[in-house]
Every structure is written in structure tokens, then in C-alpha cells.
């Protein structure tokens, strides 16, 4: 009947095929039907040029006991649904603080009046960058956003980035340190990091939607953290591995403990790289926070989404430009902080 | 004058590779470095090293790159673990030390100076100098005095608040030396400490080391690839080649009686007049010669005697040590000693004495 019949004939599995083949009487494909009507056996017209790859579906045609490929995706889905409840028992309380943090950050950023919030932000910019020019630029951008009534959305976006980037650093730096100390750890972590970095951002959301309800902030919080944590881990690991071997040897020769070496030598010397990682992490959280608006993350992303959904060109474009402004602000401020760290590390 | 042995290296082997213990049996059976690498894929780093390092002396370990000298010095504080052998410091085997004892050894009994300085770039000069004390948990106020004292001693008064990158290479290495001195350890390991400096600064630093050494009488183990430097500094010279000790002893002794063609090559183009000292070429006698042109000190180098004699080889000098005559120096002996050993093999020197 099908191309690969002969394989199962040859190895004598016909009995098994028919035994498991309740779907052998399943729907007949149109091509099979046409072939039957024309009175020819489908296998007889198969030339070598039309030989299908022996995939699950092709083998299924020959032997009904063979699973189809849609059963693979279905199995995955069922498997996930089966472990979901058990997974939730562990994950729910573990991630609950993330929800609380996001909710309270959103609350604080939104309820603080603008005439406190904006000066406070400018003060922070001044402290980390020590540059009045940058403070002026940030003031201009924020006022512009506020003037076109995007202040609230921008603050929501900032609140989410603030929490997520903070947690990324909190988790990423120790992971990076662990990777730098053990080659085995590095070898096992790198494929995971590669996967996190290359998985399309939308794909993160799929299992998360199954796990958490869409109304919970932690749903998008986890998605953002998973996506944005990679650079800070990588660059912490790299930074510590790049610390001058001679300096490390000197620390050993003068009898430093591992603890003294880590906090007195390795982390301070890796700081420029770690800061570069933090900068990247913040930029990636910003990218993800827009996508996360699909799963109810508030902020400028919601307006972009509205622009797409309702074909409101102006709304979408203005919100997009607002995101660009935020990105530029965050990038310049963290870069200025990085430059200050670098200046202290001239050698 | 024989001093106590401070550090003793006994039958030390180091083999780099996957299964060093198996390779060790081959090496003990007499396999050479090249053969070991070709047949077993292991690199012989050090082979059967036996060196006694005496307290208060400068022991120089000299060899070309790849001779294992840096590997050897790192065994003394176990920055590198040996494949086999013993390292005795004050009679105790360092190899039996646990982690805490080893840390105590590194903190209090041995300090190290590095070729590329290895200062902490994010700490000030003062904090770098006090690093050994800070590591012991002593707070800044307490180590400041000690660190400043040694910074002054190495000629860096007033630089305490600067950062290493603001100093020149020579000054950075002075900080490195101050750091080692501040730890107040009896043993100082110096790994090609002056090799990265330019020649003039290097001479300065060698003089500084000799001056400090006269004053402090530390046990210094100094690694170098520079023969002139080793002859200038060494009380005891160990020459390494391919991970083996080729010859060790008093530098003058090695110069006059090299026991290996490798060393003959090595010493053939040095300025012997500057390196050799009167005591090594004089005849030992307390009898005053009948006629003598003057007195020279036993520690003078030959160059200064030649200058003193104005090139007249017919002269004869009394050799004095602390006001007493210890020998007689005939200018003819002096001139003969200037001829490198290779020439002696050709029989020139034999003819001259005949």
C-alpha cells in the first residue's frame, strides 16, 4: 500500500502492525482515494524521485501501529499537563514573591506623584553618572513622554524593568561566579544559556501560560527574567575568568582564602564586565517587556499591542518611539556608570 | 661561615600530563625529557632536584626559559604540587601541611615577588604594600605604619595614595618588594623579579636588593635567566637545564670550574674581570710576599685590581680581609683566570703555566 510496506514485510512485523492497527481503517487520504479510483496501487507509481523520508508519518502509512508525528506534540502536551499540577505546588510559592515585588513596584511607581518621581529619577541619574549633561537629556526625554501623556505607561514599564533587572543581577551574578569556578558547571550551563538566548521570546510564554494564570504578574516576570538573565551570567563568568592570572597567583601566594580572593580581587576586577552584563540585561528586559504585554504586562507595550490589534497606527508608533526613548535613557545611564567603573580600573 | 639550612628541596619531581605517577616510574628508570614526551606524552618539568637553601643567603636559581625554574620556585609555597619529593622548611615537610597550615606558611613565613609585579590594580600603593597584613585580618590603621615604613625603605615615600597604574614599571616592582617585606616573612621568593625592567632600572633594583639583604639577612630565593644578574646577587648559584640541576655551588667556583659544556657555553661571553673576585684567584697564604705593589680587599673584583695595577702584570698584591692578610695575588694568575675555560681545553693555559 505505502512506500515502506516492504520494510515491515521484510522484518516480519506485519502481525504487529495489523494488531495495533485500529486506525488502519482510519481516514483514507485523498491521494490514496484518487489512486484507487484510477485502479493503480500507490506503491507501484513511487519512483525513486518521489521517495519520502522514512518519517513517522510515512512509516505510519505503511504500518498503522507506528505513531504519527502529531502524537509527539500531543504527548508533550499531555505530559506537561500531567506534571503541571505537581510543578505548580513547588513553583507557586517560590515565585509568589516576584508577583508581590512587581505589584508593589507598579504601585509605588504609579502612585508617587510626578513632581517627586521625576526629580528622584534625575537624582539617581546624577549619582550614577556624575554628568549634568546626561541629567539634562534624561529630564528632556521624561518630560517629553509626560507631555504627550505617556508618563503612566512609561512608569509601568520602568517599574517592571526595575524589578526584573534587579532579580536578574541578584540571581545572575552568583550563577556566573559558580560557572567561573567550575569548568563542569560552565559546560553544563552554557547549553542552557544558549537555549534561553535563542529561543524565540514568544515561545517562553507558551508553557508559562499553562502554569500560571494570565492575571498574575509573575507570569510575565518569569518570562522577562529568563530572557534577560543570560548576559549578566555570561559576562560575570567571563569577567572573573579574565582576571589576570598573575594577580590571582599573587593572592594565593600571600595566603588569601577563597572568600578573600573572590570579594577582594575577583569581583572588583571583574566589575567592568559585570556592569556591561547588567547593561545588556536591562536592554533585554526592555525588549521582553513589550512582548510580555501579550500576557497582560502593563506599560508602553500595551499601546503597541493596541496599535497592532486595532490598526491604530499613531498609537502604536508613538508608543514605539516612547520605548526607544526609554531604551536610550537606560542605556546611556548604565553606560555612564560603566564608564565610571572602567575609569577606576585603568591598568 | 656555614649557615643553617632554611629550605631544603629533596628529590623533587614534577611531571605534567594525565598520569604523572606512571610517567614518574619511567623517569626514575632513567628516561629523558624528549623520550618521555614522545613515547608517553608527558612533560618532564623537574627531575630529581636536591637543593639546600641556607638562611640569610641569596640563592639564585638560573636557567633559560623552559628549564623549570619558575615551576621550581612555585613548589616552595605549593602554588604547584610536586609529583614526588619533599620540601622541608625549617625541617618541616611542607607536603604534609593541610590547607590551614599551608595558608599560614604563605601568609607569615614566605612572601613572593613576581615578574609582572601582580599588584592589585584596584588598590592603592599603600594597600598593596600592606596586602600581606590585610590578608591576615589586620585593619588598615594598624598596617599603615608598617606599610609606609617599607615603602619609604624602597624609595617610594609619598606614593601611598597613588594607584599602581600611575607608577612606572620599576616603581611598581618596588611596591612588589615593599609588599613582600611588609609581610615580615623570613623567606622571600623572587620570580624573575627584575626581568621585566629595563637594564638601568634593573641595576638599581639589584643594588636595592643587595642593600636590603645586608640589612635584613632574609633567605632569598631568586629566579633569573640572566647570568650577570645571578653572579651579582648569588651567594649560592643553582643552574637548571631541562628540569635538572646541572651544577650548583658558589658562583666563583662555578665560573672557574664549570663541570658541564652547557655551563661553559653559558659563561664564555661574560665579563670575567668584573665578576671574578680576588679571593677566588689568590694564593692562600698568610706569609707576606717579599715585594708587593699594594693591598687589595679579598672581595674586590679583578677589574678594579687591573685598574689599580695599570696593566702591569709583573706586580703582586697582598690580599686583605678585615685588616688581616689572607693571601697573595699574583697578576699573572689574575690574567690567566680571565681566559675562559674553553681556551684552557685547547691547552693555551697549560702552555702558559709550563
CSV table of C-alpha atoms in Angstrom, one decimal, chain A residues 8-323:
chain,number,residue,atom,x,y,z
A,8,UNK,CA,7.8,-4.3,7.7
A,9,UNK,CA,7.2,-7.3,5.3
A,10,UNK,CA,10.9,-8.0,5.3
A,11,UNK,CA,11.4,-8.0,9.0
A,12,UNK,CA,8.2,-9.8,9.6
A,13,UNK,CA,6.3,-7.2,11.7
A,14,UNK,CA,3.1,-7.4,9.7
A,15,UNK,CA,1.3,-9.1,12.5
A,16,UNK,CA,2.3,-6.4,14.9
A,17,UNK,CA,1.2,-3.7,12.5
A,18,UNK,CA,-2.2,-5.2,12.0
A,19,UNK,CA,-2.6,-6.0,15.6
A,20,UNK,CA,-2.1,-2.4,16.7
A,21,UNK,CA,-3.8,-1.0,13.6
A,22,UNK,CA,-7.3,0.0,14.7
A,23,UNK,CA,-6.6,3.2,12.8
A,24,UNK,CA,-5.7,1.2,9.7
A,25,UNK,CA,-9.3,1.7,8.8
A,26,UNK,CA,-9.0,5.3,9.5
A,27,UNK,CA,-9.5,8.1,7.1
A,28,UNK,CA,-8.1,7.4,3.7
A,29,UNK,CA,-6.2,10.3,2.2
A,30,UNK,CA,-7.4,11.9,-1.0
A,31,UNK,CA,-4.4,10.8,-2.9
A,32,UNK,CA,-5.0,7.2,-1.9
A,33,UNK,CA,-8.6,7.6,-3.0
A,34,UNK,CA,-7.6,9.0,-6.3
A,35,UNK,CA,-5.1,6.3,-6.9
A,36,UNK,CA,-7.6,3.7,-6.0
A,37,UNK,CA,-10.1,5.2,-8.4
A,38,UNK,CA,-7.5,5.1,-11.2
A,39,UNK,CA,-7.1,1.5,-10.4
A,40,UNK,CA,-3.4,1.6,-9.6
A,41,UNK,CA,-1.5,0.7,-6.5
A,42,UNK,CA,0.0,3.8,-4.9
A,43,UNK,CA,3.3,2.0,-4.2
A,44,UNK,CA,3.7,1.0,-7.8
A,45,UNK,CA,3.9,4.6,-9.0
A,46,UNK,CA,6.5,5.6,-6.5
A,47,UNK,CA,9.7,6.2,-8.4
A,48,UNK,CA,12.9,6.8,-6.6
A,49,UNK,CA,12.5,10.6,-7.1
A,50,UNK,CA,9.4,10.6,-5.0
A,51,UNK,CA,10.7,8.5,-2.2
A,52,UNK,CA,9.6,10.1,1.1
A,53,UNK,CA,11.9,10.3,4.0
A,54,UNK,CA,11.1,7.5,6.4
A,55,UNK,CA,9.5,9.9,8.8
A,56,UNK,CA,6.9,9.0,11.4
A,57,UNK,CA,4.0,9.8,9.1
A,58,UNK,CA,5.5,7.9,6.2
A,59,UNK,CA,6.1,4.8,8.4
A,60,UNK,CA,2.6,5.2,9.8
A,61,UNK,CA,1.2,4.8,6.3
A,62,UNK,CA,2.9,1.6,6.0
A,63,UNK,CA,2.2,0.3,9.5
A,64,UNK,CA,-0.6,1.6,11.5
A,65,UNK,CA,0.9,0.6,14.8
A,66,UNK,CA,3.6,3.2,14.2
A,67,UNK,CA,2.7,6.6,15.9
A,68,UNK,CA,2.1,9.7,13.8
A,69,UNK,CA,4.1,12.8,14.4
A,70,UNK,CA,1.2,14.7,15.7
A,71,UNK,CA,1.2,12.2,18.6
A,72,UNK,CA,4.6,13.5,19.6
A,73,UNK,CA,3.3,17.0,20.1
A,74,UNK,CA,0.2,15.7,21.7
A,75,UNK,CA,2.3,13.5,24.0
A,76,UNK,CA,4.4,16.5,25.0
A,77,UNK,CA,1.3,18.5,25.7
A,78,UNK,CA,-0.3,15.7,27.8
A,79,UNK,CA,3.0,15.1,29.6
A,80,UNK,CA,3.2,18.8,30.5
A,81,UNK,CA,-0.4,18.9,31.6
A,82,UNK,CA,0.2,15.8,33.8
A,83,UNK,CA,3.1,17.3,35.6
A,84,UNK,CA,1.7,20.8,35.7
A,85,UNK,CA,-0.2,20.5,39.0
A,86,UNK,CA,2.8,19.0,40.8
A,87,UNK,CA,5.1,21.6,39.3
A,88,UNK,CA,2.7,24.3,40.5
A,89,UNK,CA,2.9,23.1,44.1
A,90,UNK,CA,6.6,23.9,44.0
A,91,UNK,CA,6.7,26.9,41.7
A,92,UNK,CA,3.8,28.8,43.0
A,93,UNK,CA,5.1,29.7,46.5
A,94,UNK,CA,8.6,30.0,45.1
A,95,UNK,CA,7.6,32.7,42.5
A,96,UNK,CA,4.9,34.4,44.6
A,97,UNK,CA,7.4,37.0,45.9
A,98,UNK,CA,8.0,38.0,42.3
A,99,UNK,CA,4.3,38.8,41.9
A,100,UNK,CA,4.4,40.8,45.1
A,101,UNK,CA,7.5,42.7,44.1
A,102,UNK,CA,6.1,43.5,40.7
A,103,UNK,CA,2.8,44.6,42.2
A,104,UNK,CA,4.3,46.8,44.8
A,105,UNK,CA,6.8,48.3,42.3
A,106,UNK,CA,4.0,49.1,40.0
A,107,UNK,CA,2.1,50.6,42.9
A,108,UNK,CA,5.0,52.8,44.1
A,109,UNK,CA,6.0,54.0,40.6
A,110,UNK,CA,2.4,54.9,39.7
A,111,UNK,CA,1.2,56.4,42.9
A,112,UNK,CA,4.2,58.6,43.6
A,113,UNK,CA,3.3,62.0,42.2
A,114,UNK,CA,5.3,63.0,39.1
A,115,UNK,CA,6.8,66.0,40.9
A,116,UNK,CA,8.5,63.7,43.3
A,117,UNK,CA,9.2,60.8,40.9
A,118,UNK,CA,10.9,62.8,38.1
A,119,UNK,CA,13.4,64.7,40.4
A,120,UNK,CA,14.1,61.5,42.2
A,121,UNK,CA,15.0,59.8,39.0
A,122,UNK,CA,17.2,62.7,37.9
A,123,UNK,CA,19.0,62.5,41.2
A,124,UNK,CA,19.7,58.8,40.7
A,125,UNK,CA,21.0,59.6,37.2
A,126,UNK,CA,23.3,62.2,38.7
A,127,UNK,CA,24.6,59.9,41.4
A,128,UNK,CA,25.4,57.0,39.0
A,129,UNK,CA,26.7,59.1,36.1
A,130,UNK,CA,28.0,62.3,37.7
A,131,UNK,CA,27.2,64.1,34.4
A,132,UNK,CA,24.8,67.1,34.3
A,133,UNK,CA,24.5,66.8,30.5
A,134,UNK,CA,23.1,63.3,30.9
A,135,UNK,CA,20.7,64.6,33.6
A,136,UNK,CA,19.5,67.3,31.2
A,137,UNK,CA,19.0,64.7,28.5
A,138,UNK,CA,17.0,62.4,30.7
A,139,UNK,CA,14.9,65.3,32.1
A,140,UNK,CA,14.1,66.2,28.5
A,141,UNK,CA,13.1,62.7,27.5
A,142,UNK,CA,10.9,62.1,30.6
A,143,UNK,CA,9.2,65.5,30.3
A,144,UNK,CA,8.5,64.8,26.6
A,145,UNK,CA,6.9,61.4,27.5
A,146,UNK,CA,4.9,63.0,30.2
A,147,UNK,CA,3.8,65.9,28.0
A,148,UNK,CA,2.4,63.5,25.4
A,149,UNK,CA,0.5,61.7,28.2
A,150,UNK,CA,2.7,58.5,28.1
A,151,UNK,CA,4.1,59.1,31.6
A,152,UNK,CA,2.0,56.4,33.3
A,153,UNK,CA,2.7,53.8,30.8
A,154,UNK,CA,6.4,54.6,30.8
A,155,UNK,CA,6.5,54.3,34.6
A,156,UNK,CA,4.8,50.9,34.5
A,157,UNK,CA,7.4,49.7,32.0
A,158,UNK,CA,10.2,51.2,34.2
A,159,UNK,CA,8.8,49.5,37.3
A,160,UNK,CA,8.7,46.1,35.7
A,161,UNK,CA,12.3,46.6,34.3
A,162,UNK,CA,13.5,47.8,37.7
A,163,UNK,CA,12.2,44.6,39.5
A,164,UNK,CA,13.2,42.2,36.8
A,165,UNK,CA,16.7,43.6,36.1
A,166,UNK,CA,17.3,43.6,39.9
A,167,UNK,CA,16.3,40.0,40.2
A,168,UNK,CA,18.4,39.1,37.2
A,169,UNK,CA,21.5,40.6,38.8
A,170,UNK,CA,20.7,39.0,42.2
A,171,UNK,CA,20.5,35.6,40.6
A,172,UNK,CA,22.8,36.0,37.6
A,173,UNK,CA,25.9,37.2,39.4
A,174,UNK,CA,26.1,34.2,41.8
A,175,UNK,CA,25.4,31.8,38.9
A,176,UNK,CA,28.2,33.5,36.9
A,177,UNK,CA,30.6,33.2,39.8
A,178,UNK,CA,29.7,29.5,40.2
A,179,UNK,CA,30.3,29.0,36.5
A,180,UNK,CA,33.7,30.7,36.6
A,181,UNK,CA,34.9,28.5,39.5
A,182,UNK,CA,34.0,25.1,38.0
A,183,UNK,CA,34.5,24.0,34.4
A,184,UNK,CA,31.9,21.3,34.8
A,185,UNK,CA,29.4,23.9,35.9
A,186,UNK,CA,30.3,26.1,32.9
A,187,UNK,CA,30.0,23.2,30.5
A,188,UNK,CA,26.6,22.3,31.7
A,189,UNK,CA,25.3,25.8,31.9
A,190,UNK,CA,26.3,27.1,28.5
A,191,UNK,CA,23.8,25.0,26.5
A,192,UNK,CA,21.0,26.2,28.8
A,193,UNK,CA,22.1,29.8,28.3
A,194,UNK,CA,22.4,29.3,24.6
A,195,UNK,CA,18.9,27.9,24.5
A,196,UNK,CA,17.5,30.8,26.6
A,197,UNK,CA,19.1,33.3,24.4
A,198,UNK,CA,18.0,31.8,21.1
A,199,UNK,CA,14.5,30.5,21.9
A,200,UNK,CA,12.1,33.0,20.3
A,201,UNK,CA,10.7,35.2,23.1
A,202,UNK,CA,7.1,34.2,22.3
A,203,UNK,CA,7.9,30.6,23.0
A,204,UNK,CA,8.8,31.4,26.6
A,205,UNK,CA,5.2,32.4,27.1
A,206,UNK,CA,3.6,29.1,26.0
A,207,UNK,CA,4.5,26.9,29.0
A,208,UNK,CA,4.1,29.8,31.3
A,209,UNK,CA,0.6,30.5,30.2
A,210,UNK,CA,-0.3,26.9,31.1
A,211,UNK,CA,1.4,27.2,34.5
A,212,UNK,CA,0.1,30.5,35.8
A,213,UNK,CA,-3.0,32.5,35.3
A,214,UNK,CA,-2.7,35.4,33.0
A,215,UNK,CA,-3.7,37.8,35.7
A,216,UNK,CA,-0.6,37.1,37.8
A,217,UNK,CA,2.3,39.5,37.3
A,218,UNK,CA,4.8,36.7,37.8
A,219,UNK,CA,3.9,35.2,34.5
A,220,UNK,CA,5.5,38.0,32.6
A,221,UNK,CA,8.1,38.5,35.3
A,222,UNK,CA,9.4,35.0,34.8
A,223,UNK,CA,9.4,35.4,31.1
A,224,UNK,CA,11.4,38.6,31.3
A,225,UNK,CA,13.9,37.3,33.8
A,226,UNK,CA,14.5,34.1,31.8
A,227,UNK,CA,15.1,36.1,28.7
A,228,UNK,CA,17.2,38.8,30.2
A,229,UNK,CA,19.4,37.0,32.8
A,230,UNK,CA,21.7,35.4,30.2
A,231,UNK,CA,24.1,38.3,29.5
A,232,UNK,CA,24.8,39.1,33.2
A,233,UNK,CA,25.6,35.4,33.8
A,234,UNK,CA,27.8,35.1,30.8
A,235,UNK,CA,29.7,38.3,31.5
A,236,UNK,CA,30.2,37.6,35.2
A,237,UNK,CA,31.7,34.3,34.3
A,238,UNK,CA,33.8,35.8,31.6
A,239,UNK,CA,34.9,38.7,33.7
A,240,UNK,CA,36.1,36.5,36.6
A,241,UNK,CA,37.9,34.2,34.2
A,242,UNK,CA,39.6,37.1,32.6
A,243,UNK,CA,41.1,38.4,35.8
A,244,UNK,CA,44.9,38.5,35.4
A,245,UNK,CA,46.3,35.1,36.3
A,246,UNK,CA,49.4,36.7,37.9
A,247,UNK,CA,47.2,38.7,40.3
A,248,UNK,CA,45.3,35.5,41.3
A,249,UNK,CA,48.6,33.8,41.8
A,250,UNK,CA,49.8,36.7,44.0
A,251,UNK,CA,46.6,36.4,46.0
A,252,UNK,CA,47.3,32.7,46.5
A,253,UNK,CA,51.0,33.3,47.3
A,254,UNK,CA,50.0,35.7,50.1
A,255,UNK,CA,47.6,33.2,51.5
A,256,UNK,CA,44.2,34.6,50.7
A,257,UNK,CA,41.3,32.4,51.5
A,258,UNK,CA,38.8,31.8,48.6
A,259,UNK,CA,36.4,34.2,50.2
A,260,UNK,CA,39.0,37.0,50.4
A,261,UNK,CA,40.1,36.3,46.8
A,262,UNK,CA,36.5,36.4,45.5
A,263,UNK,CA,35.4,39.6,47.2
A,264,UNK,CA,38.8,41.3,47.4
A,265,UNK,CA,40.2,40.6,44.0
A,266,UNK,CA,38.0,38.7,41.5
A,267,UNK,CA,34.7,40.6,41.8
A,268,UNK,CA,36.3,44.1,41.9
A,269,UNK,CA,38.4,43.3,38.9
A,270,UNK,CA,35.5,41.7,37.0
A,271,UNK,CA,33.3,44.7,37.7
A,272,UNK,CA,33.6,46.3,34.3
A,273,UNK,CA,32.5,43.1,32.6
A,274,UNK,CA,29.7,42.6,35.2
A,275,UNK,CA,28.5,46.1,34.6
A,276,UNK,CA,28.5,45.5,30.8
A,277,UNK,CA,26.3,42.4,31.5
A,278,UNK,CA,23.9,44.5,33.7
A,279,UNK,CA,23.6,47.0,30.8
A,280,UNK,CA,22.7,44.2,28.4
A,281,UNK,CA,20.3,42.6,30.9
A,282,UNK,CA,18.4,45.9,31.2
A,283,UNK,CA,18.2,46.3,27.5
A,284,UNK,CA,16.9,42.8,27.0
A,285,UNK,CA,14.3,43.2,29.8
A,286,UNK,CA,13.0,46.2,27.9
A,287,UNK,CA,12.8,44.2,24.7
A,288,UNK,CA,10.9,41.5,26.5
A,289,UNK,CA,8.6,43.7,28.5
A,290,UNK,CA,7.0,44.8,25.2
A,291,UNK,CA,6.4,41.2,24.1
A,292,UNK,CA,5.2,40.4,27.6
A,293,UNK,CA,2.3,42.8,27.1
A,294,UNK,CA,0.7,39.9,25.2
A,295,UNK,CA,0.3,38.3,28.7
A,296,UNK,CA,-1.0,41.3,30.5
A,297,UNK,CA,2.2,43.1,31.3
A,298,UNK,CA,1.2,46.8,31.7
A,299,UNK,CA,3.2,49.6,30.1
A,300,UNK,CA,4.1,51.0,26.7
A,301,UNK,CA,3.9,47.5,25.2
A,302,UNK,CA,0.1,47.6,25.8
A,303,UNK,CA,-0.2,50.6,23.5
A,304,UNK,CA,2.0,48.9,20.8
A,305,UNK,CA,-0.3,45.9,21.0
A,306,UNK,CA,-3.3,48.2,20.7
A,307,UNK,CA,-1.8,49.7,17.6
A,308,UNK,CA,-1.4,46.3,16.0
A,309,UNK,CA,-4.7,44.9,17.1
A,310,UNK,CA,-6.9,47.9,16.3
A,311,UNK,CA,-4.7,49.1,13.4
A,312,UNK,CA,-4.3,52.4,15.3
A,313,UNK,CA,-1.1,53.5,13.5
A,314,UNK,CA,-0.4,56.6,15.5
A,315,UNK,CA,-0.9,55.0,18.9
A,316,UNK,CA,1.5,52.2,18.0
A,317,UNK,CA,4.2,54.4,16.6
A,318,UNK,CA,4.2,56.9,19.4
A,319,UNK,CA,4.4,54.1,22.0
A,320,UNK,CA,7.2,52.6,20.0
A,321,UNK,CA,9.1,55.8,20.0
A,322,UNK,CA,8.5,56.1,23.7
A,323,UNK,CA,10.1,52.7,24.2
